[in-house]
Amino acid sequence: MLPEKRKRLIVERVTERDGCKAAVLAEELSVSTATIRRDLRALEDEGRIERSHGGAVPATALANEQSYSQKEVQHLEQKRLIAERAEKEIRDGEVVFFDAGTTTMQIAKRVEPEQSFIAVTNSPLQAHTLAENNFRVKLTGGTFRNETRACVGPSAERFIDRTSFDLLFLGTNGIAPKTGLMTPNESEAEIKSKIVDAASRVVLVTDSSKINQQSFVRFAEIEDVDLLIIDSLDDAGVYGAFEDAGVTIAEVSN
């Protein structure tokens, strides 16, 4: 196994299990404990985990904001299933906004070059991915946040204020019936709020780990969503809240 793949698996397992012992990781990945310890030191230096006695725990930011590199390896199969369903919502000739995020990135990777639409995003990573498939791409500009690989700030906000979109693929850090959709960062919340207002159809794409999770800033209400695409939604209260708001729910679990 290549070292980078092994490190991605380590981050995924440590994050999803809320911590893991080095000996357990060594056994599961068929390498020595010394190799795992070296990997953990490197991953801690990169800010992707925090070492603990005998192993590692997830890294956390001041506002409970994980890094992009942490999130991109979490629930990856669920995100791919969500992207497969979400891609079907795109219609030829539309202007489609791709919100910055790891789930929306999976959609950007999946769309077929034969499709005809204009892509707009505040994610330079997604802009590059879409442009590689010869899509017309417009980037909001703005200040780049390394934590989420997103562009935010006044320049991005001004761009969104003078535009509109047929379809928005929207991500979130947390969803709860009373608090709505939330994210840790105020600048990102402002961008998300504006793109929701500018979109004719809002498709929320999220895995079930975000259900009943609180974050710092609310950027939209459940009622602002037209379609929720999620791997599974077992919480009756949240399911009912979306139904009562007239939101279509598409579950995509295997």
Coordinates of N, CA and C in Angstrom, one line a residue:
M1 N 0.8 -1.2 0.0 CA 0.0 0.0 0.0 C 0.9 1.2 0.0
L2 N 0.6 2.2 -0.9 CA 1.3 3.4 -0.9 C 1.1 4.2 0.4
P3 N 2.2 5.0 0.8 CA 2.1 5.7 2.1 C 0.9 6.7 2.1
E4 N 0.7 7.4 1.0 CA -0.4 8.4 1.0 C -1.8 7.7 1.2
K5 N -2.0 6.6 0.5 CA -3.2 5.9 0.7 C -3.4 5.4 2.1
R6 N -2.3 4.9 2.7 CA -2.3 4.5 4.1 C -2.7 5.6 5.0
K7 N -2.1 6.8 4.8 CA -2.4 8.0 5.6 C -3.9 8.4 5.5
R8 N -4.4 8.3 4.3 CA -5.9 8.6 4.1 C -6.7 7.7 4.9
L9 N -6.4 6.4 4.9 CA -7.2 5.4 5.6 C -7.0 5.7 7.1
I10 N -5.9 6.1 7.6 CA -5.7 6.4 9.0 C -6.6 7.5 9.4
V11 N -6.6 8.6 8.6 CA -7.4 9.8 9.0 C -8.9 9.4 9.0
E12 N -9.3 8.6 8.0 CA -10.7 8.2 7.9 C -11.1 7.4 9.1
R13 N -10.3 6.4 9.5 CA -10.7 5.6 10.6 C -10.6 6.3 12.0
V14 N -9.6 7.1 12.1 CA -9.5 7.9 13.4 C -10.7 8.8 13.5
T15 N -11.1 9.5 12.4 CA -12.1 10.5 12.5 C -13.5 9.8 12.7
E16 N -13.8 8.7 11.9 CA -15.1 8.1 12.0 C -15.3 7.4 13.4
R17 N -14.2 6.9 14.0 CA -14.3 6.2 15.3 C -14.0 7.1 16.5
D18 N -13.8 8.3 16.2 CA -13.5 9.3 17.2 C -12.3 8.9 18.0
G19 N -11.3 8.4 17.3 CA -10.0 8.0 17.9 C -9.7 6.5 17.7
C20 N -8.4 6.2 17.6 CA -8.0 4.8 17.4 C -6.6 4.6 17.9
K21 N -6.4 3.4 18.4 CA -5.0 3.0 18.9 C -4.1 2.7 17.7
A22 N -2.8 3.0 17.9 CA -1.8 2.7 16.9 C -1.7 1.2 16.6
A23 N -1.8 0.4 17.6 CA -1.7 -1.0 17.5 C -2.9 -1.6 16.6
V24 N -4.1 -1.0 16.8 CA -5.2 -1.4 16.0 C -5.0 -1.0 14.5
L25 N -4.6 0.2 14.3 CA -4.3 0.6 12.9 C -3.2 -0.2 12.3
A26 N -2.2 -0.6 13.0 CA -1.1 -1.4 12.5 C -1.7 -2.8 12.0
E27 N -2.5 -3.4 12.9 CA -3.1 -4.7 12.5 C -4.0 -4.6 11.3
E28 N -4.8 -3.6 11.3 CA -5.8 -3.5 10.2 C -5.1 -3.1 8.8
L29 N -4.0 -2.4 8.9 CA -3.4 -1.9 7.7 C -2.1 -2.8 7.3
S30 N -1.9 -3.8 8.1 CA -0.8 -4.8 7.9 C 0.6 -4.1 7.8
V31 N 0.8 -3.2 8.7 CA 2.2 -2.6 8.8 C 2.6 -2.6 10.3
S32 N 3.8 -2.3 10.5 CA 4.3 -2.3 11.9 C 3.8 -1.1 12.7
T33 N 3.8 -1.2 14.0 CA 3.3 -0.1 14.9 C 4.3 1.1 14.7
A34 N 5.6 0.9 14.5 CA 6.5 1.9 14.3 C 6.1 2.8 13.0
T35 N 5.7 2.1 12.0 CA 5.3 2.7 10.7 C 4.1 3.6 11.0
I36 N 3.1 3.1 11.8 CA 1.9 3.9 12.1 C 2.3 5.1 12.9
R37 N 3.2 4.9 13.9 CA 3.6 6.1 14.7 C 4.2 7.2 13.8
R38 N 5.0 6.8 12.9 CA 5.6 7.8 12.0 C 4.6 8.5 11.2
D39 N 3.6 7.7 10.7 CA 2.5 8.3 9.9 C 1.7 9.3 10.8
L40 N 1.5 8.9 12.0 CA 0.7 9.8 12.9 C 1.4 11.1 13.2
R41 N 2.7 11.0 13.4 CA 3.5 12.2 13.6 C 3.4 13.1 12.3
A42 N 3.5 12.5 11.1 CA 3.4 13.3 9.9 C 2.0 13.9 9.8
L43 N 1.0 13.1 10.1 CA -0.4 13.6 10.0 C -0.7 14.7 11.0
E44 N -0.1 14.6 12.2 CA -0.3 15.7 13.2 C 0.3 16.9 12.7
D45 N 1.5 16.8 12.1 CA 2.2 18.0 11.6 C 1.3 18.7 10.5
E46 N 0.6 17.9 9.8 CA -0.3 18.4 8.7 C -1.6 18.9 9.2
G47 N -1.9 18.7 10.5 CA -3.1 19.2 11.1 C -4.3 18.3 10.9
R48 N -4.1 17.0 10.4 CA -5.2 16.1 10.1 C -5.6 15.2 11.2
I49 N -4.8 15.0 12.2 CA -5.2 14.3 13.4 C -4.4 14.9 14.6
E50 N -4.8 14.5 15.8 CA -4.0 14.8 17.0 C -3.6 13.5 17.7
R51 N -2.3 13.4 18.0 CA -1.8 12.2 18.6 C -2.3 12.2 20.1
S52 N -2.6 11.0 20.6 CA -3.0 10.8 21.9 C -2.2 9.6 22.5
H53 N -2.3 9.3 23.8 CA -1.6 8.2 24.4 C -1.9 6.9 23.7
G54 N -1.0 6.3 22.9 CA -1.2 5.0 22.3 C -1.9 5.1 21.0
G55 N -2.2 6.3 20.4 CA -2.9 6.4 19.2 C -3.1 7.8 18.7
A56 N -4.4 8.0 18.2 CA -4.7 9.4 17.7 C -6.2 9.6 17.9
V57 N -6.5 10.9 17.9 CA -7.9 11.3 17.9 C -8.1 12.4 16.8
P58 N -9.4 12.7 16.4 CA -9.6 13.6 15.4 C -9.1 15.0 15.8
A59 N -8.6 15.7 14.8 CA -8.2 17.1 15.0 C -9.4 18.0 15.0
T60 N -9.5 19.0 15.9 CA -10.6 19.9 15.9 C -10.1 21.4 15.9
A61 N -10.8 22.2 15.2 CA -10.5 23.6 15.2 C -11.3 24.4 16.2
L62 N -11.0 25.6 16.4 CA -11.6 26.4 17.5 C -13.1 26.4 17.3
A63 N -13.6 26.5 16.1 CA -15.1 26.5 15.9 C -15.6 25.1 15.4
N64 N -14.9 24.1 15.8 CA -15.2 22.7 15.4 C -15.2 22.5 13.9
E65 N -14.3 23.2 13.3 CA -14.2 23.1 11.8 C -13.1 22.2 11.4
Q66 N -13.4 21.1 10.8 CA -12.3 20.2 10.3 C -11.7 20.7 9.0
S67 N -10.5 20.3 8.7 CA -9.9 20.7 7.5 C -10.5 20.0 6.3
Y68 N -10.2 20.5 5.1 CA -10.7 19.9 3.9 C -10.1 18.5 3.7
S69 N -8.9 18.3 4.1 CA -8.2 17.0 3.9 C -8.8 16.0 4.8
Q70 N -9.3 16.4 6.0 CA -10.0 15.5 6.9 C -11.3 15.1 6.3
K71 N -12.1 16.1 5.8 CA -13.5 15.8 5.4 C -13.5 15.0 4.1
E72 N -12.5 15.2 3.2 CA -12.6 14.5 1.9 C -12.5 13.0 2.0
V73 N -12.0 12.5 3.1 CA -11.9 11.0 3.2 C -13.0 10.4 4.1
Q74 N -13.8 11.3 4.6 CA -14.9 10.8 5.5 C -16.1 10.4 4.7
H75 N -16.7 9.3 4.9 CA -18.0 8.9 4.3 C -17.9 9.0 2.8
L76 N -16.8 8.5 2.3 CA -16.6 8.8 0.8 C -17.5 8.0 -0.1
E77 N -17.8 6.7 0.3 CA -18.8 6.0 -0.5 C -20.1 6.6 -0.5
Q78 N -20.6 7.1 0.7 CA -21.9 7.7 0.7 C -21.9 9.0 -0.1
K79 N -20.8 9.7 -0.1 CA -20.7 11.0 -0.9 C -20.8 10.6 -2.4
R80 N -20.2 9.5 -2.8 CA -20.2 9.1 -4.2 C -21.6 8.7 -4.6
L81 N -22.4 8.0 -3.8 CA -23.7 7.6 -4.1 C -24.6 8.9 -4.2
I82 N -24.4 9.8 -3.3 CA -25.1 11.1 -3.3 C -24.9 11.8 -4.6
A83 N -23.6 11.9 -5.0 CA -23.2 12.5 -6.3 C -23.9 11.9 -7.5
E84 N -23.9 10.6 -7.5 CA -24.6 9.8 -8.6 C -26.0 10.2 -8.8
R85 N -26.7 10.4 -7.6 CA -28.1 10.8 -7.7 C -28.2 12.3 -8.0
A86 N -27.4 13.1 -7.5 CA -27.5 14.6 -7.7 C -27.2 15.0 -9.2
E87 N -26.3 14.3 -9.8 CA -26.0 14.6 -11.2 C -27.2 14.5 -12.1
K88 N -28.1 13.7 -11.7 CA -29.4 13.6 -12.6 C -30.2 14.8 -12.5
E89 N -30.0 15.7 -11.6 CA -30.8 16.9 -11.5 C -30.4 18.0 -12.5
I90 N -29.3 17.9 -13.1 CA -28.8 18.9 -14.0 C -29.5 18.8 -15.4
R91 N -30.0 19.9 -15.9 CA -30.7 20.0 -17.2 C -29.8 20.8 -18.1
D92 N -29.8 20.4 -19.4 CA -29.1 21.1 -20.4 C -29.5 22.6 -20.4
G93 N -28.5 23.4 -20.6 CA -28.7 24.9 -20.7 C -28.8 25.6 -19.4
E94 N -28.7 24.9 -18.2 CA -28.9 25.6 -16.9 C -27.6 26.2 -16.5
V95 N -27.7 27.2 -15.6 CA -26.6 27.7 -14.8 C -26.6 27.0 -13.5
V96 N -25.5 26.3 -13.2 CA -25.5 25.4 -12.0 C -24.4 25.9 -11.0
F97 N -24.7 26.2 -9.8 CA -23.8 26.6 -8.8 C -23.3 25.4 -8.0
F98 N -22.0 25.2 -7.9 CA -21.4 24.2 -7.0 C -20.8 24.8 -5.8
D99 N -21.5 24.7 -4.7 CA -21.0 25.2 -3.4 C -19.7 24.5 -3.1
A100 N -18.8 25.2 -2.5 CA -17.5 24.5 -2.1 C -17.8 23.5 -1.0
G101 N -17.1 22.3 -1.2 CA -17.3 21.2 -0.2 C -16.9 19.9 -0.8
T102 N -16.7 18.9 0.1 CA -16.2 17.6 -0.4 C -17.3 16.8 -1.0
T103 N -18.6 17.0 -0.7 CA -19.7 16.2 -1.3 C -20.0 16.8 -2.7
T104 N -20.0 18.1 -2.8 CA -20.2 18.8 -4.1 C -19.1 18.5 -5.0
M105 N -17.9 18.4 -4.5 CA -16.7 18.0 -5.3 C -17.0 16.7 -6.0
Q106 N -17.6 15.7 -5.3 CA -17.9 14.4 -5.9 C -18.8 14.6 -7.1
I107 N -19.8 15.5 -7.0 CA -20.7 15.8 -8.1 C -19.9 16.4 -9.3
A108 N -19.0 17.3 -9.0 CA -18.2 18.0 -10.0 C -17.3 16.9 -10.8
K109 N -16.8 15.9 -10.0 CA -16.0 14.9 -10.6 C -16.9 13.9 -11.5
R110 N -18.2 13.9 -11.2 CA -19.0 12.8 -11.9 C -19.7 13.3 -13.1
V111 N -20.0 14.6 -13.3 CA -20.8 15.1 -14.4 C -20.1 14.8 -15.7
E112 N -20.9 14.4 -16.7 CA -20.4 13.9 -18.0 C -20.1 15.1 -18.9
P113 N -19.0 15.0 -19.7 CA -18.6 16.1 -20.6 C -19.7 16.4 -21.6
E114 N -20.6 15.4 -21.9 CA -21.6 15.6 -22.9 C -22.7 16.5 -22.4
Q115 N -22.8 16.7 -21.1 CA -23.8 17.6 -20.6 C -23.5 19.1 -21.0
S116 N -24.5 19.9 -21.1 CA -24.3 21.2 -21.5 C -24.9 22.2 -20.5
F117 N -24.1 22.8 -19.7 CA -24.5 23.7 -18.7 C -23.3 24.7 -18.4
I118 N -23.7 25.8 -17.7 CA -22.7 26.7 -17.3 C -22.5 26.5 -15.8
A119 N -21.2 26.2 -15.4 CA -20.9 26.0 -14.0 C -20.4 27.2 -13.3
V120 N -20.9 27.5 -12.1 CA -20.4 28.6 -11.3 C -20.0 28.0 -9.9
T121 N -18.9 28.5 -9.3 CA -18.5 27.9 -8.0 C -17.6 28.9 -7.3
N122 N -17.6 28.8 -6.0 CA -16.6 29.5 -5.2 C -15.5 28.6 -4.7
S123 N -15.3 27.5 -5.4 CA -14.2 26.5 -5.1 C -13.3 26.4 -6.3
P124 N -12.0 26.9 -6.1 CA -11.1 26.8 -7.2 C -10.8 25.3 -7.6
L125 N -10.9 24.4 -6.6 CA -10.6 23.0 -6.9 C -11.7 22.5 -7.8
Q126 N -13.0 22.8 -7.5 CA -14.1 22.3 -8.4 C -14.0 23.0 -9.8
A127 N -13.6 24.3 -9.8 CA -13.5 25.0 -11.1 C -12.5 24.3 -12.0
H128 N -11.4 23.8 -11.4 CA -10.4 23.1 -12.1 C -10.9 21.8 -12.6
T129 N -11.6 21.1 -11.7 CA -12.1 19.7 -12.1 C -13.1 19.9 -13.2
L130 N -14.0 20.8 -13.1 CA -15.0 21.0 -14.2 C -14.4 21.5 -15.5
A131 N -13.4 22.4 -15.4 CA -12.8 22.9 -16.6 C -12.0 21.8 -17.4
E132 N -11.5 20.8 -16.6 CA -10.8 19.7 -17.3 C -11.7 18.9 -18.2
N133 N -13.0 18.9 -17.9 CA -14.0 18.2 -18.7 C -14.7 19.2 -19.7
N134 N -14.0 20.3 -19.9 CA -14.5 21.3 -20.9 C -15.8 22.0 -20.7
F135 N -16.2 22.1 -19.4 CA -17.4 22.9 -19.1 C -17.0 24.3 -19.0
R136 N -18.0 25.2 -19.3 CA -17.8 26.6 -19.1 C -17.9 26.9 -17.6
V137 N -16.9 27.5 -17.0 CA -16.8 27.7 -15.6 C -16.6 29.1 -15.2
K138 N -17.4 29.6 -14.3 CA -17.2 31.0 -13.7 C -16.9 30.8 -12.2
L139 N -15.8 31.5 -11.8 CA -15.4 31.4 -10.4 C -15.7 32.8 -9.8
T140 N -16.3 32.7 -8.6 CA -16.7 33.9 -7.9 C -15.6 34.9 -7.6
G141 N -14.4 34.4 -7.4 CA -13.3 35.2 -6.9 C -13.5 35.4 -5.4
G142 N -12.6 36.2 -4.8 CA -12.7 36.4 -3.3 C -11.5 35.9 -2.6
T143 N -11.6 35.9 -1.3 CA -10.5 35.5 -0.4 C -10.5 34.0 -0.2
F144 N -9.4 33.3 -0.4 CA -9.3 31.9 -0.4 C -9.1 31.4 1.1
R145 N -10.0 30.5 1.6 CA -9.9 29.9 2.9 C -9.3 28.6 2.7
N146 N -8.1 28.4 3.3 CA -7.4 27.1 3.1 C -8.1 26.0 3.9
E147 N -8.8 26.3 5.0 CA -9.5 25.3 5.8 C -10.6 24.6 4.9
T148 N -11.2 25.3 4.0 CA -12.3 24.6 3.3 C -12.1 24.7 1.7
R149 N -11.0 25.3 1.3 CA -10.7 25.5 -0.1 C -11.8 26.3 -0.8
A150 N -12.4 27.2 -0.1 CA -13.5 28.0 -0.6 C -13.1 29.5 -0.7
C151 N -13.7 30.2 -1.6 CA -13.5 31.7 -1.8 C -14.7 32.4 -1.1
V152 N -14.3 33.3 -0.2 CA -15.4 34.0 0.6 C -15.0 35.5 0.5
G153 N -15.8 36.3 1.2 CA -15.5 37.7 1.4 C -16.3 38.6 0.5
P154 N -16.1 39.9 0.5 CA -16.8 40.9 -0.2 C -16.8 40.7 -1.7
S155 N -15.7 40.4 -2.3 CA -15.6 40.2 -3.8 C -16.5 39.1 -4.2
A156 N -16.5 37.9 -3.5 CA -17.3 36.8 -3.8 C -18.8 37.2 -3.6
E157 N -19.1 37.9 -2.6 CA -20.5 38.3 -2.3 C -21.0 39.2 -3.4
R158 N -20.2 40.1 -3.8 CA -20.6 41.1 -4.9 C -20.9 40.3 -6.2
F159 N -20.1 39.3 -6.5 CA -20.3 38.5 -7.7 C -21.7 37.8 -7.6
I160 N -22.0 37.2 -6.4 CA -23.3 36.5 -6.2 C -24.4 37.4 -6.2
D161 N -24.3 38.6 -5.7 CA -25.4 39.6 -5.6 C -25.9 40.0 -7.0
R162 N -25.1 39.9 -8.0 CA -25.5 40.3 -9.4 C -25.7 39.1 -10.3
T163 N -25.9 37.9 -9.8 CA -26.1 36.8 -10.6 C -27.3 35.9 -10.0
S164 N -27.7 35.0 -10.9 CA -28.7 34.0 -10.4 C -28.4 32.7 -11.0
F165 N -29.0 31.6 -10.4 CA -28.7 30.3 -10.8 C -30.0 29.4 -10.9
D166 N -30.0 28.6 -11.9 CA -31.1 27.6 -12.1 C -31.1 26.6 -11.0
L167 N -29.9 26.1 -10.6 CA -29.7 25.0 -9.7 C -28.5 25.2 -8.8
L168 N -28.7 24.9 -7.5 CA -27.6 25.0 -6.6 C -27.4 23.7 -5.9
F169 N -26.2 23.2 -5.9 CA -25.8 22.0 -5.1 C -25.2 22.6 -3.8
L170 N -25.8 22.4 -2.7 CA -25.5 23.0 -1.5 C -25.0 22.0 -0.4
G171 N -23.9 22.3 0.3 CA -23.4 21.5 1.4 C -23.7 22.2 2.7
T172 N -23.5 21.4 3.8 CA -23.8 22.0 5.1 C -22.9 21.2 6.1
N173 N -22.6 21.8 7.3 CA -21.9 21.2 8.4 C -22.8 20.6 9.4
G174 N -24.1 21.1 9.4 CA -25.0 20.5 10.4 C -26.4 20.9 10.0
I175 N -27.4 20.0 10.4 CA -28.8 20.2 10.1 C -29.6 19.8 11.4
A176 N -30.5 20.7 11.8 CA -31.4 20.4 12.9 C -32.7 21.1 12.6
P177 N -33.8 20.5 13.0 CA -35.1 21.1 12.7 C -35.3 22.5 13.2
K178 N -34.8 22.8 14.4 CA -35.0 24.1 15.0 C -34.0 25.2 14.5
T179 N -32.8 24.7 14.2 CA -31.7 25.6 13.9 C -31.4 25.7 12.4
G180 N -32.0 24.8 11.6 CA -31.8 24.8 10.2 C -30.4 24.3 9.8
L181 N -29.9 25.0 8.7 CA -28.6 24.6 8.2 C -27.5 25.5 8.7
M182 N -26.4 24.9 9.2 CA -25.4 25.6 9.9 C -23.9 25.3 9.4
T183 N -23.0 26.3 9.6 CA -21.6 26.1 9.3 C -20.8 26.8 10.3
P184 N -19.5 26.5 10.5 CA -18.7 27.1 11.6 C -18.3 28.5 11.4
N185 N -18.2 28.9 10.1 CA -17.5 30.2 9.8 C -18.5 31.2 9.3
E186 N -18.4 32.4 9.8 CA -19.4 33.5 9.4 C -19.2 33.9 8.0
S187 N -18.0 34.0 7.4 CA -17.8 34.4 6.0 C -18.4 33.3 5.1
E188 N -18.2 32.1 5.4 CA -18.8 31.0 4.6 C -20.3 31.0 4.7
A189 N -20.9 31.3 5.9 CA -22.3 31.3 6.1 C -22.9 32.4 5.2
E190 N -22.2 33.6 5.1 CA -22.7 34.7 4.3 C -22.8 34.3 2.8
I191 N -21.8 33.6 2.3 CA -21.8 33.2 0.9 C -22.9 32.2 0.7
K192 N -23.0 31.2 1.6 CA -24.1 30.2 1.5 C -25.4 30.8 1.5
S193 N -25.7 31.7 2.4 CA -27.0 32.4 2.4 C -27.3 33.1 1.1
K194 N -26.3 33.8 0.5 CA -26.5 34.5 -0.7 C -26.8 33.5 -1.9
I195 N -26.1 32.4 -2.0 CA -26.3 31.5 -3.1 C -27.7 30.8 -3.0
V196 N -28.1 30.6 -1.8 CA -29.4 30.0 -1.6 C -30.5 31.0 -2.1
D197 N -30.3 32.3 -1.8 CA -31.3 33.3 -2.2 C -31.3 33.5 -3.7
A198 N -30.1 33.2 -4.4 CA -30.0 33.5 -5.8 C -30.4 32.3 -6.7
A199 N -30.7 31.1 -6.0 CA -31.0 29.9 -6.8 C -32.5 29.6 -6.9
S200 N -32.9 29.2 -8.1 CA -34.3 28.8 -8.3 C -34.6 27.4 -7.7
R201 N -33.6 26.5 -7.8 CA -33.8 25.2 -7.1 C -32.6 24.9 -6.2
V202 N -32.8 24.5 -5.0 CA -31.8 24.3 -4.0 C -31.8 22.8 -3.7
V203 N -30.7 22.1 -4.1 CA -30.5 20.7 -3.8 C -29.4 20.5 -2.7
L204 N -29.9 20.1 -1.5 CA -29.0 19.9 -0.4 C -28.4 18.5 -0.5
V205 N -27.1 18.4 -0.5 CA -26.4 17.2 -0.6 C -25.5 17.0 0.6
T206 N -25.9 15.9 1.4 CA -25.2 15.7 2.7 C -25.3 14.3 3.1
D207 N -24.3 13.8 3.8 CA -24.4 12.5 4.4 C -25.0 12.6 5.8
S208 N -25.5 11.4 6.3 CA -26.3 11.4 7.5 C -25.6 11.8 8.7
S209 N -24.3 11.9 8.7 CA -23.5 12.3 9.9 C -23.8 13.7 10.3
K210 N -24.4 14.5 9.4 CA -24.6 15.9 9.7 C -26.0 16.1 10.4
I211 N -26.8 15.1 10.5 CA -28.1 15.2 11.1 C -28.0 15.5 12.6
N212 N -28.8 16.5 13.0 CA -28.8 16.9 14.4 C -27.4 17.4 14.9
Q213 N -26.6 17.8 14.0 CA -25.3 18.4 14.4 C -25.4 20.0 14.5
Q214 N -25.0 20.5 15.5 CA -25.0 22.0 15.7 C -23.7 22.6 15.2
S215 N -23.7 23.8 14.7 CA -22.5 24.5 14.3 C -22.7 25.9 14.8
F216 N -21.8 26.8 14.3 CA -21.8 28.2 14.8 C -22.8 29.1 14.2
V217 N -23.0 29.1 12.9 CA -23.8 30.1 12.2 C -24.8 29.4 11.4
R218 N -26.1 29.9 11.5 CA -27.2 29.4 10.6 C -27.1 30.2 9.3
F219 N -27.2 29.5 8.2 CA -27.2 30.2 6.9 C -28.5 30.0 6.1
A220 N -29.3 29.0 6.4 CA -30.5 28.8 5.7 C -31.5 28.0 6.6
E221 N -32.8 28.0 6.3 CA -33.8 27.2 6.9 C -34.0 25.9 6.1
I222 N -34.6 25.0 6.8 CA -35.0 23.7 6.1 C -36.0 24.1 4.9
E223 N -36.8 25.1 5.1 CA -37.8 25.5 4.1 C -37.1 26.0 2.8
D224 N -35.9 26.4 2.9 CA -35.2 26.9 1.7 C -34.8 25.8 0.8
V225 N -34.8 24.6 1.2 CA -34.4 23.5 0.4 C -35.5 22.9 -0.4
D226 N -35.2 22.6 -1.7 CA -36.2 21.9 -2.6 C -36.1 20.4 -2.6
L227 N -34.9 19.9 -2.6 CA -34.6 18.5 -2.6 C -33.4 18.2 -1.7
L228 N -33.6 17.2 -0.8 CA -32.5 16.7 0.0 C -32.1 15.3 -0.5
I229 N -30.8 15.2 -0.8 CA -30.2 14.0 -1.3 C -29.2 13.5 -0.2
I230 N -29.5 12.4 0.4 CA -28.8 11.9 1.6 C -28.7 10.4 1.6
D231 N -27.6 9.8 2.2 CA -27.5 8.4 2.2 C -28.6 7.7 2.9
S232 N -29.0 8.2 4.1 CA -30.1 7.6 4.8 C -30.6 8.7 5.8
L233 N -31.9 8.6 6.1 CA -32.4 9.6 7.1 C -33.4 8.8 8.0
D234 N -32.8 8.3 9.1 CA -33.6 7.5 10.1 C -34.2 8.3 11.2
D235 N -33.8 9.5 11.4 CA -34.4 10.3 12.4 C -35.8 10.8 12.1
A236 N -36.8 10.3 12.8 CA -38.2 10.6 12.4 C -38.5 12.1 12.6
G237 N -37.9 12.8 13.6 CA -38.1 14.2 13.8 C -37.6 15.0 12.6
V238 N -36.3 14.7 12.2 CA -35.8 15.5 11.1 C -36.5 15.2 9.8
Y239 N -36.8 13.9 9.6 CA -37.5 13.5 8.3 C -38.9 14.3 8.3
G240 N -39.6 14.3 9.4 CA -40.9 15.0 9.5 C -40.7 16.5 9.2
A241 N -39.6 17.1 9.7 CA -39.4 18.5 9.5 C -39.2 18.8 8.0
F242 N -38.5 18.0 7.3 CA -38.3 18.2 5.9 C -39.6 18.0 5.2
E243 N -40.3 16.9 5.5 CA -41.6 16.7 4.9 C -42.6 17.8 5.1
D244 N -42.7 18.3 6.3 CA -43.6 19.4 6.6 C -43.2 20.7 5.9
A245 N -41.9 20.8 5.5 CA -41.5 22.0 4.8 C -41.7 21.8 3.3
G246 N -42.2 20.7 2.9 CA -42.4 20.5 1.4 C -41.2 20.1 0.7
V247 N -40.1 19.6 1.4 CA -38.9 19.2 0.8 C -39.0 17.7 0.3
T248 N -38.6 17.5 -1.0 CA -38.5 16.1 -1.5 C -37.2 15.5 -0.9
I249 N -37.4 14.2 -0.4 CA -36.2 13.5 0.2 C -35.9 12.3 -0.7
A250 N -34.6 12.3 -1.1 CA -34.1 11.2 -1.9 C -33.0 10.5 -1.1
E251 N -33.3 9.2 -0.6 CA -32.3 8.5 0.1 C -31.6 7.5 -0.9
V252 N -30.2 7.4 -0.7 CA -29.5 6.7 -1.8 C -28.6 5.6 -1.2
S253 N -28.9 5.1 0.0 CA -28.1 4.1 0.6 C -28.2 2.8 -0.2
N254 N -27.1 2.0 -0.1 CA -27.2 0.7 -0.8 C -28.2 -0.3 -0.2

